[in-house]
PDB file of C-alpha atoms and ligand atoms in Angstrom:
ATOM      1  CA  MET A  19     -10.229  16.315  26.226  1.00 96.00           C
ATOM      2  CA  SER A  20      -6.781  15.461  24.773  1.00 94.00           C
ATOM      3  CA  GLU A  21      -3.688  14.157  25.965  1.00 84.00           C
ATOM      4  CA  GLU A  22      -1.698  17.047  25.339  1.00 78.00           C
ATOM      5  CA  GLY A  23      -4.352  19.927  26.776  1.00 84.00           C
ATOM      6  CA  LYS A  24      -5.146  20.673  30.337  1.00 89.00           C
ATOM      7  CA  ASP A  25      -8.217  19.166  31.684  1.00 91.00           C
ATOM      8  CA  ASP A  26     -10.336  22.135  33.052  1.00 91.00           C
ATOM      9  CA  ARG A  27     -13.143  19.883  33.832  1.00 95.00           C
ATOM     10  CA  ARG A  28     -15.949  21.838  31.684  1.00 94.00           C
ATOM     11  CA  ARG A  29     -16.297  18.876  29.524  1.00 96.00           C
ATOM     12  CA  LEU A  30     -18.177  17.157  32.418  1.00 96.00           C
ATOM     13  CA  ASP A  31     -20.959  19.452  32.186  1.00 96.00           C
ATOM     14  CA  ALA A  32     -20.782  19.883  28.320  1.00 96.00           C
ATOM     15  CA  ALA A  33     -23.631  18.113  26.044  1.00 97.00           C
ATOM     16  CA  ARG A  34     -20.643  17.572  23.249  1.00 98.00           C
ATOM     17  CA  THR A  35     -17.200  16.757  24.127  1.00 98.00           C
ATOM     18  CA  TRP A  36     -14.513  16.024  21.612  1.00 97.00           C
ATOM     19  CA  ILE A  37     -11.917  13.293  22.882  1.00 97.00           C
ATOM     20  CA  VAL A  38      -8.799  13.669  21.032  1.00 97.00           C
ATOM     21  CA  ASP A  39      -5.247  11.928  20.724  1.00 95.00           C
ATOM     22  CA  PRO A  40      -3.232  14.065  18.535  1.00 92.00           C
ATOM     23  CA  LEU A  41      -0.385  11.649  18.156  1.00 91.00           C
ATOM     24  CA  ASP A  42      -1.038   7.845  19.689  1.00 93.00           C
ATOM     25  CA  GLY A  43       1.973   5.736  19.797  1.00 89.00           C
ATOM     26  CA  THR A  44       4.227   8.704  20.568  1.00 70.00           C
ATOM     27  CA  HIS A  45       6.761   6.083  21.716  1.00 68.00           C
ATOM     28  CA  ASP A  46       7.268   5.001  18.129  1.00 56.00           C
ATOM     29  CA  TYR A  47       6.955   8.543  16.457  1.00 56.00           C
ATOM     30  CA  PRO A  48      10.615   9.695  16.278  1.00 57.00           C
ATOM     31  CA  PHE A  49      11.134   6.642  13.684  1.00 57.00           C
ATOM     32  CA  LEU A  50      10.290   7.872  10.426  1.00 58.00           C
ATOM     33  CA  ASP A  51       9.963   4.717   8.916  1.00 64.00           C
ATOM     34  CA  SER A  52       7.724   3.494  11.491  1.00 73.00           C
ATOM     35  CA  MET A  53       3.767   3.419  10.666  1.00 78.00           C
ATOM     36  CA  GLU A  54       2.853   2.910  14.446  1.00 89.00           C
ATOM     37  CA  TRP A  55       1.300   6.205  15.290  1.00 91.00           C
ATOM     38  CA  ALA A  56      -2.004   7.469  14.824  1.00 95.00           C
ATOM     39  CA  VAL A  57      -4.218  10.400  15.138  1.00 96.00           C
ATOM     40  CA  HIS A  58      -7.857   9.945  16.828  1.00 97.00           C
ATOM     41  CA  VAL A  59     -10.434  12.466  17.218  1.00 98.00           C
ATOM     42  CA  ALA A  60     -13.757  11.434  18.488  1.00 98.00           C
ATOM     43  CA  LEU A  61     -17.205  13.178  19.451  1.00 98.00           C
ATOM     44  CA  VAL A  62     -19.030  12.249  22.484  1.00 98.00           C
ATOM     45  CA  GLU A  63     -22.428  12.496  23.470  1.00 98.00           C
ATOM     46  CA  ASP A  64     -23.825  10.932  26.781  1.00 98.00           C
ATOM     47  CA  GLN A  65     -20.750   9.080  27.527  1.00 98.00           C
ATOM     48  CA  ARG A  66     -20.858   7.516  24.183  1.00 98.00           C
ATOM     49  CA  PRO A  67     -19.354   8.466  21.021  1.00 98.00           C
ATOM     50  CA  THR A  68     -21.419   9.482  17.846  1.00 98.00           C
ATOM     51  CA  ALA A  69     -18.767  10.118  15.492  1.00 98.00           C
ATOM     52  CA  ALA A  70     -15.057   9.495  15.286  1.00 98.00           C
ATOM     53  CA  ALA A  71     -12.183   8.832  13.009  1.00 98.00           C
ATOM     54  CA  VAL A  72      -8.575   7.332  13.442  1.00 98.00           C
ATOM     55  CA  ALA A  73      -5.931   8.325  10.682  1.00 97.00           C
ATOM     56  CA  VAL A  74      -3.019   6.060   9.989  1.00 94.00           C
ATOM     57  CA  PRO A  75      -0.575   8.129   8.165  1.00 91.00           C
ATOM     58  CA  GLY A  76       1.936   5.133   7.995  1.00 88.00           C
ATOM     59  CA  LEU A  77      -0.730   3.159   6.042  1.00 88.00           C
ATOM     60  CA  ASP A  78      -2.025   6.332   4.099  1.00 91.00           C
ATOM     61  CA  GLN A  79      -5.613   5.629   5.243  1.00 93.00           C
ATOM     62  CA  VAL A  80      -8.257   7.179   7.306  1.00 96.00           C
ATOM     63  CA  PHE A  81     -10.894   4.966   9.363  1.00 96.00           C
ATOM     64  CA  ALA A  82     -14.174   6.349  10.061  1.00 97.00           C
ATOM     65  CA  THR A  83     -17.450   5.586  11.591  1.00 96.00           C
ATOM     66  CA  ASP A  84     -19.339   6.375   8.125  1.00 92.00           C
ATOM     67  CA  LEU A  85     -17.579   3.940   6.407  1.00 87.00           C
ATOM     68  CA  ASP A  86     -18.818   0.310   5.701  1.00 82.00           C
ATOM     69  CA  GLY A  87     -17.488  -2.981   7.442  1.00 75.00           C
ATOM     70  CA  PRO A  88     -16.747  -5.400   8.562  1.00 74.00           C
ATOM     71  CA  GLY A  89     -15.702  -7.127   4.988  1.00 77.00           C
ATOM     72  CA  GLU A  90     -14.990 -10.778   4.531  1.00 79.00           C
ATOM     73  CA  PRO A  91     -14.015 -13.145   7.177  1.00 78.00           C
ATOM     74  CA  SER A  92     -10.504 -14.043   7.463  1.00 78.00           C
ATOM     75  CA  GLU A  93      -9.267 -16.996   5.740  1.00 80.00           C
ATOM     76  CA  ARG A  94      -5.882 -17.113   7.351  1.00 86.00           C
ATOM     77  CA  ASN A  95      -4.894 -20.289   8.431  1.00 86.00           C
ATOM     78  CA  GLU A  96      -3.447 -19.122  11.648  1.00 94.00           C
ATOM     79  CA  PRO A  97      -5.693 -15.966  13.033  1.00 96.00           C
ATOM     80  CA  LEU A  98      -3.367 -13.112  14.455  1.00 97.00           C
ATOM     81  CA  VAL A  99      -3.796 -11.572  17.751  1.00 98.00           C
ATOM     82  CA  ILE A 100      -2.276  -8.298  18.313  1.00 97.00           C
ATOM     83  CA  SER A 101      -1.174  -6.810  21.591  1.00 95.00           C
ATOM     84  CA  GLY A 102       1.570  -4.153  22.684  1.00 89.00           C
ATOM     85  CA  ARG A 103       5.412  -5.210  22.667  1.00 84.00           C
ATOM     86  CA  SER A 104       4.942  -5.655  26.705  1.00 81.00           C
ATOM     87  CA  ASN A 105       2.364  -7.756  28.670  1.00 79.00           C
ATOM     88  CA  ALA A 106       1.483  -9.831  25.647  1.00 89.00           C
ATOM     89  CA  TYR A 107       0.224 -12.792  28.270  1.00 93.00           C
ATOM     90  CA  LEU A 108      -3.474 -12.490  27.605  1.00 96.00           C
ATOM     91  CA  ALA A 109      -3.404 -11.871  23.499  1.00 97.00           C
ATOM     92  CA  SER A 110      -1.074 -15.402  23.786  1.00 96.00           C
ATOM     93  CA  GLU A 111      -3.709 -16.892  25.639  1.00 97.00           C
ATOM     94  CA  VAL A 112      -6.538 -15.651  23.456  1.00 97.00           C
ATOM     95  CA  ALA A 113      -4.046 -16.897  20.403  1.00 97.00           C
ATOM     96  CA  ASP A 114      -3.996 -20.623  21.976  1.00 97.00           C
ATOM     97  CA  GLU A 115      -7.834 -20.572  22.113  1.00 96.00           C
ATOM     98  CA  ILE A 116      -8.065 -19.820  18.502  1.00 95.00           C
ATOM     99  CA  GLY A 117      -5.429 -21.822  16.875  1.00 96.00           C
ATOM    100  CA  GLY A 118      -3.522 -18.388  16.298  1.00 97.00           C
ATOM    101  CA  LYS A 119      -0.407 -16.682  17.067  1.00 96.00           C
ATOM    102  CA  VAL A 120       0.690 -13.093  18.580  1.00 97.00           C
ATOM    103  CA  THR A 121       1.831 -10.137  16.738  1.00 96.00           C
ATOM    104  CA  ALA A 122       2.699  -6.858  18.360  1.00 94.00           C
ATOM    105  CA  CYS A 123       3.146  -3.186  17.430  1.00 91.00           C
ATOM    106  CA  GLY A 124       2.955   0.322  18.796  1.00 90.00           C
ATOM    107  CA  SER A 125      -0.292   2.659  19.008  1.00 94.00           C
ATOM    108  CA  SER A 126      -3.642   1.123  20.345  1.00 97.00           C
ATOM    109  CA  GLY A 127      -5.237   3.099  17.392  1.00 97.00           C
ATOM    110  CA  VAL A 128      -2.860   1.472  14.666  1.00 96.00           C
ATOM    111  CA  LYS A 129      -3.653  -1.708  16.470  1.00 97.00           C
ATOM    112  CA  ALA A 130      -7.622  -1.505  16.312  1.00 98.00           C
ATOM    113  CA  MET A 131      -7.276  -0.391  12.604  1.00 97.00           C
ATOM    114  CA  LEU A 132      -5.601  -3.274  11.748  1.00 96.00           C
ATOM    115  CA  VAL A 133      -8.367  -5.602  13.108  1.00 96.00           C
ATOM    116  CA  VAL A 134     -10.679  -3.288  11.040  1.00 95.00           C
ATOM    117  CA  SER A 135      -8.790  -4.027   7.950  1.00 93.00           C
ATOM    118  CA  GLY A 136      -8.548  -7.265   8.425  1.00 94.00           C
ATOM    119  CA  ALA A 137      -4.810  -7.573   8.721  1.00 94.00           C
ATOM    120  CA  VAL A 138      -5.183  -9.001  11.957  1.00 97.00           C
ATOM    121  CA  ASP A 139      -7.937 -10.739  13.870  1.00 97.00           C
ATOM    122  CA  VAL A 140      -8.305  -9.791  17.288  1.00 98.00           C
ATOM    123  CA  TYR A 141      -6.363  -6.846  19.680  1.00 98.00           C
ATOM    124  CA  VAL A 142      -6.262  -7.476  23.264  1.00 98.00           C
ATOM    125  CA  HIS A 143      -5.026  -4.768  25.602  1.00 96.00           C
ATOM    126  CA  GLY A 144      -4.661  -5.914  29.047  1.00 94.00           C
ATOM    127  CA  SER A 145      -4.019  -3.028  30.872  1.00 93.00           C
ATOM    128  CA  GLY A 146      -5.515   0.507  31.675  1.00 94.00           C
ATOM    129  CA  LEU A 147      -5.361   3.078  29.111  1.00 96.00           C
ATOM    130  CA  TYR A 148      -6.894   6.774  28.921  1.00 97.00           C
ATOM    131  CA  GLU A 149      -9.909   7.566  27.139  1.00 98.00           C
ATOM    132  CA  TRP A 150      -8.046   9.326  24.504  1.00 97.00           C
ATOM    133  CA  ASP A 151      -6.268   6.248  23.578  1.00 97.00           C
ATOM    134  CA  VAL A 152      -9.260   4.298  23.084  1.00 98.00           C
ATOM    135  CA  CYS A 153     -12.456   6.421  22.071  1.00 98.00           C
ATOM    136  CA  ALA A 154     -11.990   7.219  18.347  1.00 98.00           C
ATOM    137  CA  PRO A 155     -10.530   3.481  17.695  1.00 98.00           C
ATOM    138  CA  ALA A 156     -13.639   1.767  19.505  1.00 98.00           C
ATOM    139  CA  ALA A 157     -16.096   3.923  17.759  1.00 98.00           C
ATOM    140  CA  VAL A 158     -14.807   3.234  14.498  1.00 98.00           C
ATOM    141  CA  ALA A 159     -14.339  -0.464  15.040  1.00 97.00           C
ATOM    142  CA  GLU A 160     -17.620  -1.065  16.321  1.00 97.00           C
ATOM    143  CA  ALA A 161     -19.376   1.222  13.750  1.00 96.00           C
ATOM    144  CA  LEU A 162     -17.409  -1.300  11.134  1.00 96.00           C
ATOM    145  CA  GLY A 163     -18.816  -4.290  12.712  1.00 95.00           C
ATOM    146  CA  MET A 164     -15.881  -5.353  15.103  1.00 97.00           C
ATOM    147  CA  VAL A 165     -16.988  -6.477  18.691  1.00 98.00           C
ATOM    148  CA  VAL A 166     -15.587  -3.892  21.274  1.00 98.00           C
ATOM    149  CA  THR A 167     -15.302  -4.215  25.009  1.00 98.00           C
ATOM    150  CA  ASP A 168     -13.132  -3.308  27.981  1.00 97.00           C
ATOM    151  CA  LEU A 169     -11.215  -6.129  29.267  1.00 95.00           C
ATOM    152  CA  GLU A 170     -13.959  -7.370  31.359  1.00 95.00           C
ATOM    153  CA  GLY A 171     -16.775  -7.524  28.568  1.00 96.00           C
ATOM    154  CA  ASN A 172     -18.320  -4.326  29.479  1.00 96.00           C
ATOM    155  CA  GLU A 173     -19.560  -1.671  26.931  1.00 97.00           C
ATOM    156  CA  ILE A 174     -16.584   1.248  27.343  1.00 98.00           C
ATOM    157  CA  LEU A 175     -18.161   4.598  28.558  1.00 98.00           C
ATOM    158  CA  TYR A 176     -16.448   7.914  27.982  1.00 98.00           C
ATOM    159  CA  ASN A 177     -15.935  11.601  29.500  1.00 98.00           C
ATOM    160  CA  LYS A 178     -15.752  10.271  32.660  1.00 98.00           C
ATOM    161  CA  SER A 179     -14.452  12.251  35.675  1.00 96.00           C
ATOM    162  CA  GLN A 180     -11.370   9.902  35.956  1.00 96.00           C
ATOM    163  CA  PRO A 181     -10.861   9.054  32.044  1.00 97.00           C
ATOM    164  CA  ILE A 182      -9.370   5.609  32.298  1.00 97.00           C
ATOM    165  CA  VAL A 183     -10.579   2.514  30.598  1.00 97.00           C
ATOM    166  CA  ARG A 184      -9.970  -0.744  32.023  1.00 95.00           C
ATOM    167  CA  GLY A 185      -8.326  -2.459  29.168  1.00 96.00           C
ATOM    168  CA  PHE A 186      -9.583  -2.606  25.266  1.00 97.00           C
ATOM    169  CA  VAL A 187     -10.421  -5.699  23.328  1.00 98.00           C
ATOM    170  CA  VAL A 188     -11.408  -5.582  19.645  1.00 98.00           C
ATOM    171  CA  ALA A 189     -12.389  -8.700  17.724  1.00 98.00           C
ATOM    172  CA  ARG A 190     -13.368  -9.425  14.345  1.00 96.00           C
ATOM    173  CA  PRO A 191     -16.978 -10.848  14.816  1.00 95.00           C
ATOM    174  CA  GLU A 192     -15.980 -14.589  14.005  1.00 94.00           C
ATOM    175  CA  PHE A 193     -13.707 -14.683  16.958  1.00 96.00           C
ATOM    176  CA  ALA A 194     -15.457 -12.601  19.443  1.00 97.00           C
ATOM    177  CA  GLU A 195     -17.007 -15.396  21.438  1.00 97.00           C
ATOM    178  CA  ALA A 196     -13.735 -17.552  21.810  1.00 97.00           C
ATOM    179  CA  THR A 197     -11.994 -14.241  22.704  1.00 97.00           C
ATOM    180  CA  ARG A 198     -14.464 -13.314  25.444  1.00 97.00           C
ATOM    181  CA  GLU A 199     -14.645 -16.871  26.912  1.00 96.00           C
ATOM    182  CA  THR A 200     -10.959 -16.537  27.289  1.00 97.00           C
ATOM    183  CA  LEU A 201     -10.498 -13.570  28.701  1.00 96.00           C
ATOM    184  CA  ASP A 202     -13.496 -14.028  31.198  1.00 95.00           C
ATOM    185  CA  ARG A 203     -11.855 -17.344  32.631  1.00 94.00           C
ATOM    186  CA  LEU A 204      -8.392 -15.593  32.590  1.00 92.00           C
ATOM    187  CA  VAL A 205      -9.713 -12.077  34.481  1.00 87.00           C
ATOM    188  CA  GLY A 206     -12.933 -13.404  36.111  1.00 65.00           C
ATOM    189  CA  PRO A 207     -11.311 -13.438  39.702  1.00 52.00           C
ATOM    190  CA  VAL A 208     -10.674  -9.865  39.641  1.00 49.00           C
ATOM    191  CA  ARG A 209     -14.027  -8.838  38.793  1.00 45.00           C
TER     192      ARG A 209
HETATM  193 MG1  LIG B  19      -2.206   7.743  22.974  1.00 59.15          MG
END
């Protein structure tokens, strides 16, 4: 299943499904100086990713599920919470809670990998995404020790009939609990 492909639905009966976003962050791609785009590839079996990689050419790096994480806890005085350029409300609430500040860039894959690399501490995406935007970054982040959920704190399942994910949260372990508490308080009523 791919953002650029036609969904003939054969994936729903397949034992193994590849979920691919050949160019995540397309909005930023025309700007050649931008690092804000990524390539996502994930293998899904029984609705869960079993292997994945995210290439971020702007960082000259490929992140994958067979690497080690999560590295040392961040020693920033002000933790960084990243979100998209629009709709940073939930991210700013999380930043307030952990005494940090908000930053933004394009591409869900890039944002998730900035958490993995330790460049930022939490990624909060408050609205719906397609599975190809989320699957590979989520799989890599989780394999490398990050805490990954949808907006409501649930495990994300893939290769669903309707391939939509309700929000995307990636937190370094030391900020996972405060992030969850903040989001539960804010999105709780819509559960
Ligand atoms: Mg995408």
